[in-house]
PDB file of C-alpha atoms in Angstrom:
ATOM      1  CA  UNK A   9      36.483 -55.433  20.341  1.00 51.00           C
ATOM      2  CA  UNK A  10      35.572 -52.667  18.208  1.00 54.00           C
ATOM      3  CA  UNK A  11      32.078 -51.565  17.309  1.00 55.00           C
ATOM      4  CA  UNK A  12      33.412 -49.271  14.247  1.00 56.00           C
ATOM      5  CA  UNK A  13      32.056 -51.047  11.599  1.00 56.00           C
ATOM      6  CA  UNK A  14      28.602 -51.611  12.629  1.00 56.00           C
ATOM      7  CA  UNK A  15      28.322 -47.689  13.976  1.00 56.00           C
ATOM      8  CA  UNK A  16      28.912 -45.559  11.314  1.00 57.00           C
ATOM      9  CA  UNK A  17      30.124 -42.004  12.710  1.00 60.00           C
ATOM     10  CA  UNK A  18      27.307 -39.143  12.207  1.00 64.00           C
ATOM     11  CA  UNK A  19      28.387 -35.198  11.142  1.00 67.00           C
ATOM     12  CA  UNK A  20      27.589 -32.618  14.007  1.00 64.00           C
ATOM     13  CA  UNK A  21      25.569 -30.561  11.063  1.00 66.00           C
ATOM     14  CA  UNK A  22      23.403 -33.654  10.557  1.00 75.00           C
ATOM     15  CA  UNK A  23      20.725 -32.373  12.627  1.00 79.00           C
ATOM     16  CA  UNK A  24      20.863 -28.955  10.757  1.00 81.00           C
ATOM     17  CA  UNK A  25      20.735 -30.485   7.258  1.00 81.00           C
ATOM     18  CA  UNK A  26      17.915 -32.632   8.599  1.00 82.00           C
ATOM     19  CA  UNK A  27      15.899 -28.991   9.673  1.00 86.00           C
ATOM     20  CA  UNK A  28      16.989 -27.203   6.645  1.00 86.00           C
ATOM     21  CA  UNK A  29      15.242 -30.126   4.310  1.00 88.00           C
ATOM     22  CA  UNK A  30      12.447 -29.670   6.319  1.00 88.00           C
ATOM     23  CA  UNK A  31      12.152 -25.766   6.124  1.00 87.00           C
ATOM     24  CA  UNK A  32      12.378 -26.654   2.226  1.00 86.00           C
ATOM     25  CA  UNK A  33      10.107 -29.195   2.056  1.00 86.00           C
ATOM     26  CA  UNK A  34       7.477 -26.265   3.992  1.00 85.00           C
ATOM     27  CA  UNK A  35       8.092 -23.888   1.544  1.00 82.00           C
ATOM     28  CA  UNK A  36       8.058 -25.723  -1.495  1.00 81.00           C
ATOM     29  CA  UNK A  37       4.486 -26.363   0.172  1.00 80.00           C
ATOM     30  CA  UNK A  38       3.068 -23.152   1.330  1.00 77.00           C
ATOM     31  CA  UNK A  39       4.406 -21.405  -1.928  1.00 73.00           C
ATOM     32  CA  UNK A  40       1.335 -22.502  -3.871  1.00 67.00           C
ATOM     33  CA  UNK A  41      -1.032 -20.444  -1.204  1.00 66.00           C
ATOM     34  CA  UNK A  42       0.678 -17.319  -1.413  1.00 63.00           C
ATOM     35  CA  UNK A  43       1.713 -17.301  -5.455  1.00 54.00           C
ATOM     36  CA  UNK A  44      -0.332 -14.416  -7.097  1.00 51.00           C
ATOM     37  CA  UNK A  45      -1.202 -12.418  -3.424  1.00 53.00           C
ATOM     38  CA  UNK A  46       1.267  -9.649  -4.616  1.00 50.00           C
ATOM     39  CA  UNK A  47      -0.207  -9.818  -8.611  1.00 54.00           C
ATOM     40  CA  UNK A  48      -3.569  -8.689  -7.442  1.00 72.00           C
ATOM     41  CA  UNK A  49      -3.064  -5.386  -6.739  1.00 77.00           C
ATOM     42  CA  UNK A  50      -1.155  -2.327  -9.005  1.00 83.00           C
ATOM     43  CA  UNK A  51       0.200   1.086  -7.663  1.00 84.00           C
ATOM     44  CA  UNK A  52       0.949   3.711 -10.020  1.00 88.00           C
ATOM     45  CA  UNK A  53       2.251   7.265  -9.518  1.00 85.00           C
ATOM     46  CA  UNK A  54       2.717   9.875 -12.213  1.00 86.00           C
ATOM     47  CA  UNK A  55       2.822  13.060 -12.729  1.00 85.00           C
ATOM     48  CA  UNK A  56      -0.884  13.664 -12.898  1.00 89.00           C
ATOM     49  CA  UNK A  57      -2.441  11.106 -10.532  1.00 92.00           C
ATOM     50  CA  UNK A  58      -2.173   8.445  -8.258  1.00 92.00           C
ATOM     51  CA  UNK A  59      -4.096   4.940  -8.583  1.00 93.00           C
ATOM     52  CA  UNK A  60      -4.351   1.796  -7.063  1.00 92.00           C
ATOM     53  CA  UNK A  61      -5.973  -1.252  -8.865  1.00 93.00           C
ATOM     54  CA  UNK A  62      -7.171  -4.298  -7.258  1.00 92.00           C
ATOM     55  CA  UNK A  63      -9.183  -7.231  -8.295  1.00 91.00           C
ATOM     56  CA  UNK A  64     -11.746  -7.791  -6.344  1.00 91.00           C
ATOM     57  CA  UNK A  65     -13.653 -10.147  -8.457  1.00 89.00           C
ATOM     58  CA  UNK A  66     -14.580 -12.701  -5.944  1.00 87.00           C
ATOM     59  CA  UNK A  67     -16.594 -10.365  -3.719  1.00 91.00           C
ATOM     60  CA  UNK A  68     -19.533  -8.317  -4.128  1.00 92.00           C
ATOM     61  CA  UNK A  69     -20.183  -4.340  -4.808  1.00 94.00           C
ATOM     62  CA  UNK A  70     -21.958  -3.982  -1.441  1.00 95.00           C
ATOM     63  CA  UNK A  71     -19.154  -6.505   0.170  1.00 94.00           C
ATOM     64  CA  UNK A  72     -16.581  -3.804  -0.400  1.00 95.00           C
ATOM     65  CA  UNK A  73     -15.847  -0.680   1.538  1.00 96.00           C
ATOM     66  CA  UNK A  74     -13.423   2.288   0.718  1.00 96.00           C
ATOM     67  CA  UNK A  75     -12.450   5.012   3.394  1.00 96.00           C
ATOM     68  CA  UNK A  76     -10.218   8.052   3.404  1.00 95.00           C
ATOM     69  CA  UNK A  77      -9.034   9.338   6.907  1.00 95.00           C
ATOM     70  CA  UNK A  78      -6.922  12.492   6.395  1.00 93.00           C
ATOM     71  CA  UNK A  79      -4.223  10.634   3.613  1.00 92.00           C
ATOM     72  CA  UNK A  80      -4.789   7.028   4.541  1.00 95.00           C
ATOM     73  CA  UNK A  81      -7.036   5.340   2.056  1.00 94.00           C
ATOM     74  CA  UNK A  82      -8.546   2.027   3.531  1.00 95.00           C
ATOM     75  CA  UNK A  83     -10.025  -0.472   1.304  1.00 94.00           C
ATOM     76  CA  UNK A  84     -12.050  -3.507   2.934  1.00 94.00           C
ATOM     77  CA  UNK A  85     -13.853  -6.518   1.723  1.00 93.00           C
ATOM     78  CA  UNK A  86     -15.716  -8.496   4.038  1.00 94.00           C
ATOM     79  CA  UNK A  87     -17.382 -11.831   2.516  1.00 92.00           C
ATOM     80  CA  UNK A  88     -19.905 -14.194   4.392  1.00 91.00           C
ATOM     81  CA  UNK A  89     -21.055 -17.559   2.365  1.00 88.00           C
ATOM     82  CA  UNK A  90     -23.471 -19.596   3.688  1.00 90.00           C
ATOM     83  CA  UNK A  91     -24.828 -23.438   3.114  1.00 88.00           C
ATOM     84  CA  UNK A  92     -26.415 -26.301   4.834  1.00 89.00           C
ATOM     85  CA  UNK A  93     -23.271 -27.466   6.169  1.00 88.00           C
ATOM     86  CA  UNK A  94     -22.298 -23.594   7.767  1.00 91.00           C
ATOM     87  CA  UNK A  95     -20.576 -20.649   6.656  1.00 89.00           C
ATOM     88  CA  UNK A  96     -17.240 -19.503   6.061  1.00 88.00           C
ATOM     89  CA  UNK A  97     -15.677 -15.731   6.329  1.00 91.00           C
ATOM     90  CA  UNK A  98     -13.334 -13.789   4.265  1.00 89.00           C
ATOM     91  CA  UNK A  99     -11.466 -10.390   4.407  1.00 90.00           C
ATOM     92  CA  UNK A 100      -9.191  -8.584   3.505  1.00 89.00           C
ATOM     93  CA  UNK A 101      -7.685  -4.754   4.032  1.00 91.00           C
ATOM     94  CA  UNK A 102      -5.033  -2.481   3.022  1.00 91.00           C
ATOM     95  CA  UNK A 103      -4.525   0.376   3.777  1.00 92.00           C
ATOM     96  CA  UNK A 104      -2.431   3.124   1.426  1.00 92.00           C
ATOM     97  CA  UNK A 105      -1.132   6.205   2.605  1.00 92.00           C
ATOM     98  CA  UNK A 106      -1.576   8.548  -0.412  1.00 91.00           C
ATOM     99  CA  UNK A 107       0.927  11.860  -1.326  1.00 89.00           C
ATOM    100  CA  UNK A 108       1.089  14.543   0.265  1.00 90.00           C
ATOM    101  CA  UNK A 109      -0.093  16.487  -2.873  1.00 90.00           C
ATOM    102  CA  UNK A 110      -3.154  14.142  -3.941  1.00 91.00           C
ATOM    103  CA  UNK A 111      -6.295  16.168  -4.070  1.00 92.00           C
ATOM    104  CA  UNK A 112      -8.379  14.181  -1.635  1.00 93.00           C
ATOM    105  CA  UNK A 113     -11.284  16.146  -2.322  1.00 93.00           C
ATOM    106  CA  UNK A 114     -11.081  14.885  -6.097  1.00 94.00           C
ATOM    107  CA  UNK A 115     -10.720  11.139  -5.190  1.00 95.00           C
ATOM    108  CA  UNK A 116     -12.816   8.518  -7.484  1.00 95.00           C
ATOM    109  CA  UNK A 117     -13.430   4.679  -7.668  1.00 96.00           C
ATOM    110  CA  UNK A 118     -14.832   2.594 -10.387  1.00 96.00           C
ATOM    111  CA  UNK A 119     -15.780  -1.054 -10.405  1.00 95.00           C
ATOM    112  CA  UNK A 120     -15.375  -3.065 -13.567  1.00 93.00           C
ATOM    113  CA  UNK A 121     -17.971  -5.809 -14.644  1.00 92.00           C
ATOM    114  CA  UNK A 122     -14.449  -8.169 -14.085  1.00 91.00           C
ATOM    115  CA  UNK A 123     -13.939  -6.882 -10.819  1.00 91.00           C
ATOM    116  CA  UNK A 124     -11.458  -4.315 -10.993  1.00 93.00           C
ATOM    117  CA  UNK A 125     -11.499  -1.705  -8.760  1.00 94.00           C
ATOM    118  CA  UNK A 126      -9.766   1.187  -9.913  1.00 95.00           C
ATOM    119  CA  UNK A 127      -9.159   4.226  -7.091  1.00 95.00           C
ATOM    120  CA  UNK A 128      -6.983   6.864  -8.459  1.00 95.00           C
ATOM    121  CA  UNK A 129      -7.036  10.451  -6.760  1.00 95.00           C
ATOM    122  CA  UNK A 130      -5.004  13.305  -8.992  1.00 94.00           C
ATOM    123  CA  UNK A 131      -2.098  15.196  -8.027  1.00 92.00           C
ATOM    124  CA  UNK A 132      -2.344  18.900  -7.499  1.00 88.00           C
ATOM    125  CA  UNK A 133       0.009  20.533  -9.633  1.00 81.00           C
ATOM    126  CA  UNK A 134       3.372  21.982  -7.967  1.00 77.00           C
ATOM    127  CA  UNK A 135       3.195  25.807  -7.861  1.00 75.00           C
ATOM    128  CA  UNK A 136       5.735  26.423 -10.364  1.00 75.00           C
ATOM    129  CA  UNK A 137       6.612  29.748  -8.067  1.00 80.00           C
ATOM    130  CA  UNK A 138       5.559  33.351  -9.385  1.00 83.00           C
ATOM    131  CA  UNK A 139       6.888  36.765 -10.522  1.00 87.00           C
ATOM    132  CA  UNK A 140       5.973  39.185  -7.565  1.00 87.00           C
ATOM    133  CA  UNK A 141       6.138  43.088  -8.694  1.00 89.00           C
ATOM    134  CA  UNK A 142       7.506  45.463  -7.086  1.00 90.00           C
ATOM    135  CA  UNK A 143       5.673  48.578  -6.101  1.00 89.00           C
ATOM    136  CA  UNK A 144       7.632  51.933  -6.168  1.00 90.00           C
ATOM    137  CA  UNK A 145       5.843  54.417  -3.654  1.00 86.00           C
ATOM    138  CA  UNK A 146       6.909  58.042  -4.279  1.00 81.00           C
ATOM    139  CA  UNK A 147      10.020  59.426  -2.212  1.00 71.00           C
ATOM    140  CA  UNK A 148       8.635  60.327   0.726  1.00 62.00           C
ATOM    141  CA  UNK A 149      10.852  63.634   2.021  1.00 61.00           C
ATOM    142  CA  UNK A 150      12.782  63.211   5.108  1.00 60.00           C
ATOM    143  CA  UNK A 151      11.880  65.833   7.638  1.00 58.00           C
ATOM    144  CA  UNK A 152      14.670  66.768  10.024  1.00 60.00           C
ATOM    145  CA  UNK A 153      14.404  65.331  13.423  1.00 62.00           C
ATOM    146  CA  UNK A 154      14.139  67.261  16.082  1.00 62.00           C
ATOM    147  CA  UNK A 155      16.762  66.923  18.891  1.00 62.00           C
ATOM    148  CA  UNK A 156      15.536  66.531  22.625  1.00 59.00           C
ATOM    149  CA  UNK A 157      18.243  67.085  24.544  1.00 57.00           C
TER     150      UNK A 157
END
């Protein structure tokens, strides 16, 4: 007696194809959270400066912190709402290591009504190399040497 045709034979890969619709099914999910993260924030670099734009427009001037430690710039927000039913917390940092030939002495931010923040810090310009003269010191007459033997 045969059981055949009330089992019906399953693939190896079944349990894969079952994970892989899964993994999909996650994603297709968690997209929605992350969409926009990477939209938020704009690097440029030019020939006469360096900036970095972020919006920032869900936290507060004195919520926000900017740093500079040797080339890294560090920009912070840290965010604490309360209510009557408790508080929640939100952060966030990057940190962007700026060229080697930004004048860090000349950095500058701005904040926009919108909540922009704009940091750009300009680029010192590349010495272009110079034209060093040459100095012609009059002949100076050769004496004869002496010998010590």
């Amino acid at each position: 007696m045969s059981l055949y045709p009330f089992f019906a034979p399953r693939s190896v890969y079944s349990p894969v194809h079952h994970l892989l619709r899964e993994v999909s099914e996650l994603e297709r999910q968690i997209e929605p959270l992350f969409h926009g993260l990477c939209q938020n924030e704009v690097f440029k670099c030019d020939n006469e400066k360096f900036s970095v734009n972020l919006n920032v427009s869900d936290y507060k001037p004195e919520e926000l912190k900017i740093d500079l430690d040797g080339r890294k710039l560090k920009i912070e927000g840290n965010q604490k709402v309360e209510n009557e039913h408790g508080f929640s917390k939100r952060s966030f940092s990057r940190i962007v290591l700026l060229p080697e030939d930004a004048d860090l002495a000349a950095i500058t931010s701005n904040l926009t009504e919108d909540g922009q923040l704009s940091i750009e810090a300009p680029r010192v310009p590349k010495d272009t190399g110079r034209s060093i003269p040459i100095n012609v010191n009059p002949a100076v007459k050769d004496t004869p040497k002496e010998n010590t033997k």
